[in-house]
Tab-separated table of N, CA and C in Angstrom:
chain	number	residue	atom	x	y	z
A	28	MET	N	-110.474	-62.056	-55.412
A	28	MET	CA	-110.878	-60.948	-54.842
A	28	MET	C	-111.833	-60.268	-56.043
A	29	ILE	N	-110.930	-60.153	-57.125
A	29	ILE	CA	-111.220	-59.627	-58.236
A	29	ILE	C	-111.799	-60.890	-59.548
A	30	GLU	N	-112.442	-60.715	-60.247
A	30	GLU	CA	-113.108	-61.932	-61.553
A	30	GLU	C	-112.579	-61.446	-62.668
A	31	ASP	N	-112.580	-60.279	-62.847
A	31	ASP	CA	-112.605	-59.530	-64.285
A	31	ASP	C	-111.092	-58.433	-64.472
A	32	ARG	N	-110.282	-59.152	-65.352
A	32	ARG	CA	-109.270	-58.164	-65.774
A	32	ARG	C	-109.258	-56.840	-65.528
A	33	ARG	N	-110.234	-56.232	-66.133
A	33	ARG	CA	-110.490	-54.804	-66.020
A	33	ARG	C	-110.490	-54.359	-64.849
A	34	ALA	N	-110.530	-55.103	-63.761
A	34	ALA	CA	-110.471	-54.565	-62.181
A	34	ALA	C	-109.016	-54.511	-61.421
A	35	ALA	N	-108.027	-54.809	-62.384
A	35	ALA	CA	-106.857	-54.596	-62.450
A	35	ALA	C	-105.976	-53.594	-63.110
A	36	GLN	N	-105.707	-52.439	-62.299
A	36	GLN	CA	-105.102	-51.483	-63.410
A	36	GLN	C	-103.932	-50.954	-63.106
A	37	ALA	N	-102.946	-51.327	-63.056
A	37	ALA	CA	-101.154	-50.792	-62.619
A	37	ALA	C	-100.734	-49.702	-63.450
A	38	ARG	N	-99.879	-48.898	-62.418
A	38	ARG	CA	-99.472	-48.213	-63.024
A	38	ARG	C	-99.923	-46.797	-63.822
A	39	ARG	N	-101.208	-46.481	-63.434
A	39	ARG	CA	-101.842	-45.556	-64.297
A	39	ARG	C	-101.762	-44.185	-63.858
A	40	HIS	N	-101.907	-43.269	-64.865
A	40	HIS	CA	-101.112	-41.949	-64.751
A	40	HIS	C	-102.283	-41.143	-64.445
A	41	ALA	N	-102.305	-39.858	-63.363
A	41	ALA	CA	-103.105	-39.208	-62.807
A	41	ALA	C	-102.535	-37.694	-62.441
A	42	ALA	N	-103.040	-36.869	-63.085
A	42	ALA	CA	-102.064	-35.690	-62.272
A	42	ALA	C	-102.683	-34.845	-60.982
A	43	LEU	N	-104.221	-34.992	-61.003
A	43	LEU	CA	-104.834	-34.328	-59.400
A	43	LEU	C	-105.588	-35.587	-59.111
A	44	TRP	N	-106.143	-35.410	-57.885
A	44	TRP	CA	-106.805	-36.656	-57.226
A	44	TRP	C	-107.884	-36.731	-58.196
A	45	GLN	N	-108.828	-36.083	-58.459
A	45	GLN	CA	-110.251	-35.907	-59.262
A	45	GLN	C	-109.848	-36.759	-59.942
A	46	GLU	N	-108.809	-36.987	-61.171
A	46	GLU	CA	-108.316	-37.481	-62.250
A	46	GLU	C	-108.121	-39.058	-61.861
A	47	ALA	N	-107.434	-39.019	-60.673
A	47	ALA	CA	-106.999	-40.501	-60.104
A	47	ALA	C	-108.065	-41.355	-59.599
A	48	VAL	N	-109.119	-40.721	-59.226
A	48	VAL	CA	-110.629	-41.084	-58.602
A	48	VAL	C	-111.467	-41.581	-59.870
A	49	THR	N	-111.320	-41.000	-61.237
A	49	THR	CA	-112.129	-40.749	-62.336
A	49	THR	C	-111.503	-42.356	-62.868
A	50	VAL	N	-109.926	-42.446	-62.848
A	50	VAL	CA	-109.262	-43.716	-63.398
A	50	VAL	C	-109.468	-44.720	-62.807
A	51	ALA	N	-109.408	-44.894	-61.239
A	51	ALA	CA	-109.801	-45.559	-60.390
A	51	ALA	C	-111.061	-46.677	-60.370
A	52	ALA	N	-112.146	-45.483	-60.600
A	52	ALA	CA	-113.973	-45.857	-60.732
A	52	ALA	C	-114.093	-46.274	-61.976
A	53	GLY	N	-113.556	-45.944	-63.071
A	53	GLY	CA	-113.923	-46.251	-64.207
A	53	GLY	C	-114.336	-47.588	-64.547
A	54	PRO	N	-113.628	-48.734	-64.270
A	54	PRO	CA	-113.966	-49.949	-64.332
A	54	PRO	C	-115.307	-50.270	-63.706
A	55	LEU	N	-115.494	-49.957	-62.660
A	55	LEU	CA	-116.797	-49.953	-62.058
A	55	LEU	C	-118.250	-49.586	-62.577
A	56	ILE	N	-117.651	-48.586	-63.511
A	56	ILE	CA	-119.057	-48.377	-64.701
A	56	ILE	C	-118.787	-49.585	-65.643
A	57	GLU	N	-117.760	-49.483	-66.267
A	57	GLU	CA	-117.507	-50.167	-67.562
A	57	GLU	C	-117.989	-51.767	-67.090
A	58	LEU	N	-118.143	-52.121	-66.071
A	58	LEU	CA	-118.350	-53.934	-65.738
A	58	LEU	C	-119.653	-53.949	-65.062
A	59	GLY	N	-120.478	-52.453	-65.399
A	59	GLY	CA	-121.765	-52.493	-64.280
A	59	GLY	C	-122.015	-52.524	-63.565
A	60	HIS	N	-121.092	-52.410	-62.677
A	60	HIS	CA	-121.477	-52.295	-61.002
A	60	HIS	C	-121.546	-50.915	-60.557
A	61	ALA	N	-121.945	-50.035	-61.349
A	61	ALA	CA	-122.464	-48.668	-61.146
A	61	ALA	C	-122.580	-47.885	-62.315
A	62	ARG	N	-123.352	-46.724	-62.104
A	62	ARG	CA	-123.577	-45.875	-63.090
A	62	ARG	C	-122.721	-44.663	-63.180
A	63	PRO	N	-122.634	-43.938	-64.359
A	63	PRO	CA	-121.731	-43.165	-64.580
A	63	PRO	C	-121.613	-41.978	-63.697
A	64	GLU	N	-122.718	-41.491	-62.711
A	64	GLU	CA	-122.909	-40.609	-61.687
A	64	GLU	C	-122.393	-40.936	-60.623
A	65	TYR	N	-121.755	-42.237	-60.220
A	65	TYR	CA	-121.243	-42.611	-59.315
A	65	TYR	C	-119.745	-42.249	-58.970
A	66	ILE	N	-118.918	-41.553	-59.709
A	66	ILE	CA	-117.787	-41.103	-59.862
A	66	ILE	C	-117.847	-39.730	-59.475
A	67	GLN	N	-118.769	-38.870	-60.051
A	67	GLN	CA	-118.956	-37.725	-59.419
A	67	GLN	C	-119.586	-37.818	-58.023
A	68	GLY	N	-120.061	-38.502	-57.684
A	68	GLY	CA	-120.617	-38.766	-56.475
A	68	GLY	C	-119.468	-38.839	-55.481
A	69	ILE	N	-118.275	-39.448	-55.819
A	69	ILE	CA	-117.291	-39.615	-55.283
A	69	ILE	C	-116.361	-38.593	-54.709
A	70	ILE	N	-116.502	-37.611	-56.219
A	70	ILE	CA	-115.730	-36.120	-56.197
A	70	ILE	C	-116.449	-35.700	-55.299
A	71	ASP	N	-117.924	-35.402	-55.697
A	71	ASP	CA	-118.593	-34.364	-54.699
A	71	ASP	C	-118.512	-34.459	-52.786
A	72	ASN	N	-118.510	-35.599	-52.571
A	72	ASN	CA	-118.247	-36.104	-51.466
A	72	ASN	C	-116.997	-35.863	-50.840
A	73	THR	N	-116.026	-35.828	-51.485
A	73	THR	CA	-114.692	-35.723	-51.268
A	73	THR	C	-114.349	-34.277	-50.704
A	74	LYS	N	-115.104	-33.749	-51.690
A	74	LYS	CA	-115.203	-32.046	-52.009
A	74	LYS	C	-115.650	-31.318	-50.507
A	75	GLU	N	-116.956	-32.218	-49.935
A	75	GLU	CA	-117.576	-31.743	-49.156
A	75	GLU	C	-117.150	-31.987	-47.465
A	76	TYR	N	-116.381	-33.397	-47.439
A	76	TYR	CA	-116.329	-34.005	-46.548
A	76	TYR	C	-114.511	-34.325	-46.328
A	77	GLY	N	-114.171	-34.167	-47.474
A	77	GLY	CA	-112.536	-34.383	-47.302
A	77	GLY	C	-112.101	-35.834	-47.924
A	78	PRO	N	-110.894	-36.198	-47.971
A	78	PRO	CA	-110.422	-37.454	-48.684
A	78	PRO	C	-110.952	-38.698	-47.309
A	79	TYR	N	-112.342	-38.830	-47.099
A	79	TYR	CA	-112.657	-39.945	-45.424
A	79	TYR	C	-112.278	-41.092	-46.239
A	80	TYR	N	-111.716	-41.422	-47.354
A	80	TYR	CA	-111.705	-43.108	-47.973
A	80	TYR	C	-110.318	-43.304	-47.722
A	81	ILE	N	-109.568	-42.570	-47.504
A	81	ILE	CA	-107.839	-42.740	-47.249
A	81	ILE	C	-107.945	-43.731	-45.774
A	82	ILE	N	-107.449	-44.789	-46.090
A	82	ILE	CA	-107.460	-45.948	-44.753
A	82	ILE	C	-106.154	-46.049	-44.297
A	83	ALA	N	-105.088	-45.716	-45.089
A	83	ALA	CA	-103.577	-45.969	-44.528
A	83	ALA	C	-102.689	-45.069	-45.443
A	84	PRO	N	-101.577	-44.845	-44.867
A	84	PRO	CA	-100.662	-44.023	-45.852
A	84	PRO	C	-100.428	-44.652	-47.223
A	85	GLY	N	-100.687	-43.939	-47.822
A	85	GLY	CA	-100.721	-44.136	-49.380
A	85	GLY	C	-101.986	-45.109	-50.175
A	86	ILE	N	-102.929	-45.434	-49.437
A	86	ILE	CA	-104.110	-46.340	-49.901
A	86	ILE	C	-105.384	-45.553	-49.436
A	87	ALA	N	-106.065	-45.517	-50.809
A	87	ALA	CA	-107.535	-44.838	-50.306
A	87	ALA	C	-108.708	-45.964	-50.875
A	88	LEU	N	-109.515	-45.856	-50.546
A	88	LEU	CA	-110.382	-46.825	-50.987
A	88	LEU	C	-112.008	-45.860	-51.354
A	89	PRO	N	-111.568	-45.006	-52.526
A	89	PRO	CA	-112.864	-44.295	-52.979
A	89	PRO	C	-114.055	-45.219	-53.103
A	90	HIS	N	-115.078	-44.204	-52.781
A	90	HIS	CA	-116.374	-44.966	-52.984
A	90	HIS	C	-117.661	-43.941	-52.325
A	91	ALA	N	-118.609	-44.020	-52.981
A	91	ALA	CA	-119.849	-43.063	-52.725
A	91	ALA	C	-121.000	-43.852	-52.033
A	92	ARG	N	-122.228	-43.273	-51.572
A	92	ARG	CA	-123.311	-43.750	-51.194
A	92	ARG	C	-124.093	-44.865	-51.967
A	93	PRO	N	-124.617	-45.790	-51.710
A	93	PRO	CA	-125.421	-46.740	-52.869
A	93	PRO	C	-126.115	-45.846	-53.717
A	94	GLU	N	-127.122	-44.986	-53.032
A	94	GLU	CA	-127.878	-44.224	-53.640
A	94	GLU	C	-127.309	-43.118	-54.866
A	95	GLN	N	-125.715	-42.817	-54.698
A	95	GLN	CA	-125.213	-42.184	-55.934
A	95	GLN	C	-124.657	-42.949	-57.231
A	96	GLY	N	-125.221	-44.141	-57.308
A	96	GLY	CA	-125.427	-44.949	-58.688
A	96	GLY	C	-124.782	-46.054	-58.151
A	97	ALA	N	-124.458	-46.948	-57.224
A	97	ALA	CA	-124.192	-48.198	-57.262
A	97	ALA	C	-125.338	-49.392	-57.599
A	98	LEU	N	-124.913	-50.242	-58.720
A	98	LEU	CA	-125.998	-51.115	-59.028
A	98	LEU	C	-125.813	-52.252	-58.718
A	99	ARG	N	-124.044	-52.988	-58.375
A	99	ARG	CA	-123.840	-54.229	-57.732
A	99	ARG	C	-122.374	-54.044	-57.107
A	100	ASN	N	-122.214	-54.961	-56.298
A	100	ASN	CA	-120.985	-55.016	-55.405
A	100	ASN	C	-120.069	-55.375	-56.328
A	101	GLY	N	-119.182	-54.423	-56.204
A	101	GLY	CA	-117.618	-54.690	-56.747
A	101	GLY	C	-116.212	-53.753	-56.380
A	102	VAL	N	-115.220	-54.348	-56.793
A	102	VAL	CA	-113.886	-53.864	-56.280
A	102	VAL	C	-113.343	-53.665	-57.571
A	103	VAL	N	-112.148	-52.415	-57.473
A	103	VAL	CA	-111.144	-52.250	-58.741
A	103	VAL	C	-109.910	-52.033	-58.076
A	104	PHE	N	-108.692	-52.372	-58.186
A	104	PHE	CA	-107.568	-51.655	-57.666
A	104	PHE	C	-106.704	-51.346	-59.073
A	105	THR	N	-106.028	-50.066	-58.518
A	105	THR	CA	-105.393	-49.396	-59.361
A	105	THR	C	-104.392	-48.613	-58.687
A	106	THR	N	-103.134	-49.138	-59.151
A	106	THR	CA	-101.660	-48.047	-58.621
A	106	THR	C	-101.427	-47.168	-59.537
A	107	LEU	N	-101.155	-46.103	-58.825
A	107	LEU	CA	-100.609	-44.837	-59.710
A	107	LEU	C	-99.011	-44.899	-60.056
A	108	ALA	N	-98.775	-44.577	-61.345
A	108	ALA	CA	-97.665	-44.386	-61.473
A	108	ALA	C	-96.409	-43.659	-60.608
A	109	GLN	N	-97.411	-42.188	-60.435
A	109	GLN	CA	-96.544	-41.492	-59.563
A	109	GLN	C	-97.852	-41.143	-58.128
A	110	PRO	N	-97.101	-41.135	-57.287
A	110	PRO	CA	-98.498	-40.835	-56.076
A	110	PRO	C	-98.762	-39.632	-55.975
A	111	ILE	N	-100.303	-39.623	-55.776
A	111	ILE	CA	-100.992	-38.418	-55.678
A	111	ILE	C	-101.430	-38.086	-54.538
A	112	ALA	N	-101.434	-36.286	-54.052
A	112	ALA	CA	-101.748	-36.012	-52.721
A	112	ALA	C	-103.543	-35.676	-52.935
A	113	PHE	N	-104.036	-36.056	-51.833
A	113	PHE	CA	-105.490	-36.049	-51.889
A	113	PHE	C	-105.911	-34.839	-50.573
A	114	GLY	N	-104.890	-34.578	-50.180
A	114	GLY	CA	-105.266	-33.609	-49.058
A	114	GLY	C	-105.150	-33.883	-47.683
A	115	HIS	N	-104.815	-35.123	-47.677
A	115	HIS	CA	-105.294	-35.929	-46.187
A	115	HIS	C	-103.263	-35.881	-45.411
A	116	GLU	N	-103.460	-35.719	-44.291
A	116	GLU	CA	-102.289	-35.043	-43.740
A	116	GLU	C	-101.266	-36.112	-43.304
A	117	GLU	N	-102.037	-37.480	-42.726
A	117	GLU	CA	-101.205	-38.573	-42.647
A	117	GLU	C	-101.482	-39.703	-43.929
A	118	GLY	N	-102.286	-39.468	-44.713
A	118	GLY	CA	-102.188	-40.591	-45.856
A	118	GLY	C	-101.773	-40.243	-46.998
A	119	ASP	N	-101.360	-38.921	-47.450
A	119	ASP	CA	-100.816	-38.661	-48.587
A	119	ASP	C	-98.995	-39.098	-48.812
A	120	PRO	N	-98.790	-39.030	-50.137
A	120	PRO	CA	-99.281	-39.224	-50.996
A	120	PRO	C	-99.952	-40.695	-51.266
A	121	VAL	N	-100.876	-40.853	-52.075
A	121	VAL	CA	-101.994	-41.890	-52.449
A	121	VAL	C	-101.149	-42.609	-53.680
A	122	TRP	N	-100.998	-43.981	-53.323
A	122	TRP	CA	-100.301	-44.840	-54.573
A	122	TRP	C	-101.311	-45.924	-55.245
A	123	LEU	N	-102.196	-46.246	-54.157
A	123	LEU	CA	-102.977	-47.312	-54.399
A	123	LEU	C	-104.414	-46.709	-53.900
A	124	LEU	N	-105.521	-47.058	-55.243
A	124	LEU	CA	-106.718	-46.729	-55.083
A	124	LEU	C	-107.703	-47.959	-54.874
A	125	ILE	N	-108.692	-48.437	-54.154
A	125	ILE	CA	-109.174	-49.261	-54.218
A	125	ILE	C	-110.698	-48.881	-54.274
A	126	ALA	N	-111.485	-48.699	-55.472
A	126	ALA	CA	-112.438	-48.114	-55.699
A	126	ALA	C	-113.766	-49.529	-55.434
A	127	ILE	N	-114.645	-49.237	-54.469
A	127	ILE	CA	-115.373	-50.036	-54.343
A	127	ILE	C	-116.935	-49.613	-54.760
A	128	SER	N	-117.902	-50.575	-55.086
A	128	SER	CA	-119.359	-50.180	-55.031
A	128	SER	C	-120.262	-51.093	-54.078
A	129	ALA	N	-121.084	-50.738	-53.298
A	129	ALA	CA	-121.995	-51.408	-52.784
A	129	ALA	C	-123.450	-51.140	-52.602
A	130	THR	N	-124.051	-52.244	-52.684
A	130	THR	CA	-125.368	-51.887	-53.039
A	130	THR	C	-126.161	-51.580	-51.652
A	131	ASP	N	-125.543	-51.645	-50.127
A	131	ASP	CA	-126.341	-51.565	-49.046
A	131	ASP	C	-124.966	-51.597	-47.867
A	132	ALA	N	-125.498	-51.295	-46.975
A	132	ALA	CA	-124.138	-50.802	-45.800
A	132	ALA	C	-124.071	-52.388	-45.452
A	133	GLU	N	-124.347	-53.374	-45.150
A	133	GLU	CA	-124.030	-54.632	-45.006
A	133	GLU	C	-122.905	-54.963	-45.890
A	134	GLN	N	-123.207	-54.774	-47.278
A	134	GLN	CA	-121.965	-55.394	-47.970
A	134	GLN	C	-120.954	-54.574	-47.856
A	135	HIS	N	-120.973	-53.345	-47.861
A	135	HIS	CA	-119.970	-52.157	-47.866
A	135	HIS	C	-119.012	-52.513	-46.583
A	136	ILE	N	-119.860	-52.689	-45.370
A	136	ILE	CA	-118.784	-53.236	-44.303
A	136	ILE	C	-118.256	-54.634	-44.743
A	137	LYS	N	-118.714	-55.582	-45.330
A	137	LYS	CA	-118.291	-56.824	-45.500
A	137	LYS	C	-116.923	-56.500	-46.370
A	138	THR	N	-117.001	-55.970	-47.288
A	138	THR	CA	-115.673	-55.603	-48.167
A	138	THR	C	-114.723	-54.824	-47.658
A	139	ILE	N	-114.938	-53.783	-46.850
A	139	ILE	CA	-113.960	-52.992	-46.132
A	139	ILE	C	-113.286	-54.112	-45.000
A	140	GLN	N	-114.263	-54.761	-44.725
A	140	GLN	CA	-113.374	-55.910	-43.403
A	140	GLN	C	-112.430	-57.176	-44.340
A	141	GLN	N	-113.090	-57.295	-45.630
A	141	GLN	CA	-112.237	-58.068	-46.202
A	141	GLN	C	-110.663	-57.612	-46.823
A	142	LEU	N	-111.054	-56.273	-47.361
A	142	LEU	CA	-109.838	-55.628	-47.794
A	142	LEU	C	-109.182	-55.172	-46.795
A	143	ALA	N	-109.261	-54.653	-45.324
A	143	ALA	CA	-108.589	-54.676	-44.267
A	143	ALA	C	-107.831	-55.789	-43.703
A	144	GLU	N	-108.176	-56.761	-43.979
A	144	GLU	CA	-107.365	-58.056	-43.704
A	144	GLU	C	-106.604	-58.186	-44.712
A	145	LEU	N	-106.295	-58.257	-45.899
A	145	LEU	CA	-105.596	-58.005	-46.981
A	145	LEU	C	-104.378	-57.212	-46.793
A	146	LEU	N	-105.184	-55.756	-46.688
A	146	LEU	CA	-103.949	-54.749	-46.570
A	146	LEU	C	-103.328	-54.850	-44.916
A	147	GLN	N	-103.476	-55.566	-44.292
A	147	GLN	CA	-102.470	-56.103	-43.215
A	147	GLN	C	-101.359	-56.835	-43.419
A	148	GLN	N	-101.473	-57.660	-44.597
A	148	GLN	CA	-100.315	-58.207	-45.115
A	148	GLN	C	-99.146	-57.492	-45.672
A	149	SER	N	-98.333	-57.210	-44.837
A	149	SER	CA	-97.273	-56.501	-45.737
A	149	SER	C	-96.840	-57.156	-47.134
A	150	GLU	N	-96.610	-58.333	-47.124
A	150	GLU	CA	-95.866	-59.251	-48.430
A	150	GLU	C	-97.056	-59.079	-49.484
A	151	PHE	N	-98.304	-58.454	-49.187
A	151	PHE	CA	-99.486	-58.673	-50.252
A	151	PHE	C	-99.374	-57.089	-50.723
A	152	ILE	N	-99.123	-56.137	-49.701
A	152	ILE	CA	-99.099	-54.625	-49.972
A	152	ILE	C	-97.620	-54.582	-51.213
A	153	GLN	N	-96.804	-55.360	-50.690
A	153	GLN	CA	-95.508	-55.443	-51.868
A	153	GLN	C	-95.594	-55.782	-53.013
A	154	SER	N	-96.240	-56.944	-52.915
A	154	SER	CA	-96.896	-57.514	-54.002
A	154	SER	C	-97.378	-56.602	-55.029
A	155	ILE	N	-98.412	-55.991	-54.799
A	155	ILE	CA	-98.941	-55.031	-55.393
A	155	ILE	C	-98.297	-53.696	-56.024
A	156	LYS	N	-97.379	-53.353	-54.868
A	156	LYS	CA	-96.747	-52.259	-55.087
A	156	LYS	C	-95.274	-52.818	-56.849
A	157	GLN	N	-95.227	-54.187	-56.415
A	157	GLN	CA	-94.061	-54.424	-57.782
A	157	GLN	C	-94.930	-55.098	-58.765
A	158	SER	N	-96.482	-54.874	-58.947
A	158	SER	CA	-96.901	-55.469	-59.942
A	158	SER	C	-96.709	-54.045	-60.934
A	159	THR	N	-96.003	-54.466	-62.365
A	159	THR	CA	-95.963	-53.227	-63.170
A	159	THR	C	-96.921	-53.325	-64.268
A	160	THR	N	-97.858	-54.830	-64.859
A	160	THR	CA	-98.589	-54.513	-65.624
A	160	THR	C	-99.986	-54.884	-64.987
A	161	ASP	N	-100.955	-54.742	-65.821
A	161	ASP	CA	-102.383	-55.104	-65.496
A	161	ASP	C	-102.224	-56.850	-65.144
A	162	GLY	N	-101.580	-57.446	-66.034
A	162	GLY	CA	-101.924	-58.559	-65.997
A	162	GLY	C	-101.244	-59.414	-64.442
A	163	GLU	N	-100.314	-59.031	-64.184
A	163	GLU	CA	-99.300	-59.346	-63.259
A	163	GLU	C	-100.028	-58.858	-61.883
A	164	LEU	N	-101.033	-57.604	-61.664
A	164	LEU	CA	-101.861	-57.224	-61.184
A	164	LEU	C	-102.906	-58.202	-60.837
A	165	TYR	N	-103.473	-58.572	-61.920
A	165	TYR	CA	-104.566	-59.346	-62.155
A	165	TYR	C	-104.411	-60.746	-61.405
A	166	GLN	N	-103.252	-61.251	-61.979
A	166	GLN	CA	-102.780	-62.667	-61.533
A	166	GLN	C	-102.575	-62.779	-59.689
A	167	LEU	N	-101.854	-61.666	-59.365
A	167	LEU	CA	-102.092	-61.628	-58.052
A	167	LEU	C	-103.464	-61.559	-57.224
A	168	LEU	N	-104.526	-60.475	-57.618
A	168	LEU	CA	-105.721	-60.387	-57.243
A	168	LEU	C	-106.683	-61.207	-57.106
A	169	SER	N	-106.505	-62.368	-58.412
A	169	SER	CA	-107.544	-63.227	-58.973
A	169	SER	C	-107.048	-64.517	-58.040
A	170	SER	N	-106.033	-64.602	-57.331
A	170	SER	CA	-105.584	-65.477	-56.483
A	170	SER	C	-106.008	-65.558	-55.196
A	171	VAL	N	-106.515	-64.139	-54.928
A	171	VAL	CA	-107.023	-63.898	-53.256
A	171	VAL	C	-108.542	-64.205	-53.506
A	172	LYS	N	-109.007	-65.330	-52.577
A	172	LYS	CA	-110.565	-65.520	-52.261
A	172	LYS	C	-110.869	-64.610	-51.339
A	173	ALA	N	-112.016	-64.163	-51.521
A	173	ALA	CA	-113.028	-63.410	-51.053
A	173	ALA	C	-113.679	-64.289	-50.074
A	174	ASP	N	-114.007	-63.998	-48.795
A	174	ASP	CA	-115.048	-64.966	-47.774
A	174	ASP	C	-116.177	-64.755	-48.225
A	175	GLY	N	-116.749	-65.508	-48.360
A	175	GLY	CA	-118.554	-65.662	-48.688
A	175	GLY	C	-118.979	-64.994	-49.835
C-alpha cells in the first residue's frame, strides 16, 4: 500500500485536529504528492463541511479536492499517541489518520475502495494499533499489495 518509509508515522503527537491533519498530510508534501496548500485545503474543507472524512470510529481519511494541490496519488498512514476529537459524534476520538492525495475522482474512489477492504480486517487494524515505531508500521503497510 505504501512504498516510502516516510508514509508510515507511528504514535505522533497532536493537540488539536488541525495539528493532526498537518502532521498526517505532511509527508504528502515531502514526497511530492501534493503542494503545501493541500493541507490548508483539508483544514478549510473541514471547517466548512465538518469532518466528512471520518469513515469509521477512530479512523479518518483526510483529503482535499485534486484542484486544492494534489500532484500525484499518495497515501500516508499516521497513528496518534493520544486520540483527538474532530467534532464527529460517532467517529471521535480519532487515533488513525490515512491522508490521501488523488489527482482525479476515479483514482480517489479506487484508493478509498482499497482502503475500505483493508480496514474491514480487524487483525489488520489491531496490527496498526500495536505498531509502536515508524519502522514497524512501515513493515506492516509495505507488505500490503494494492490492486492495480
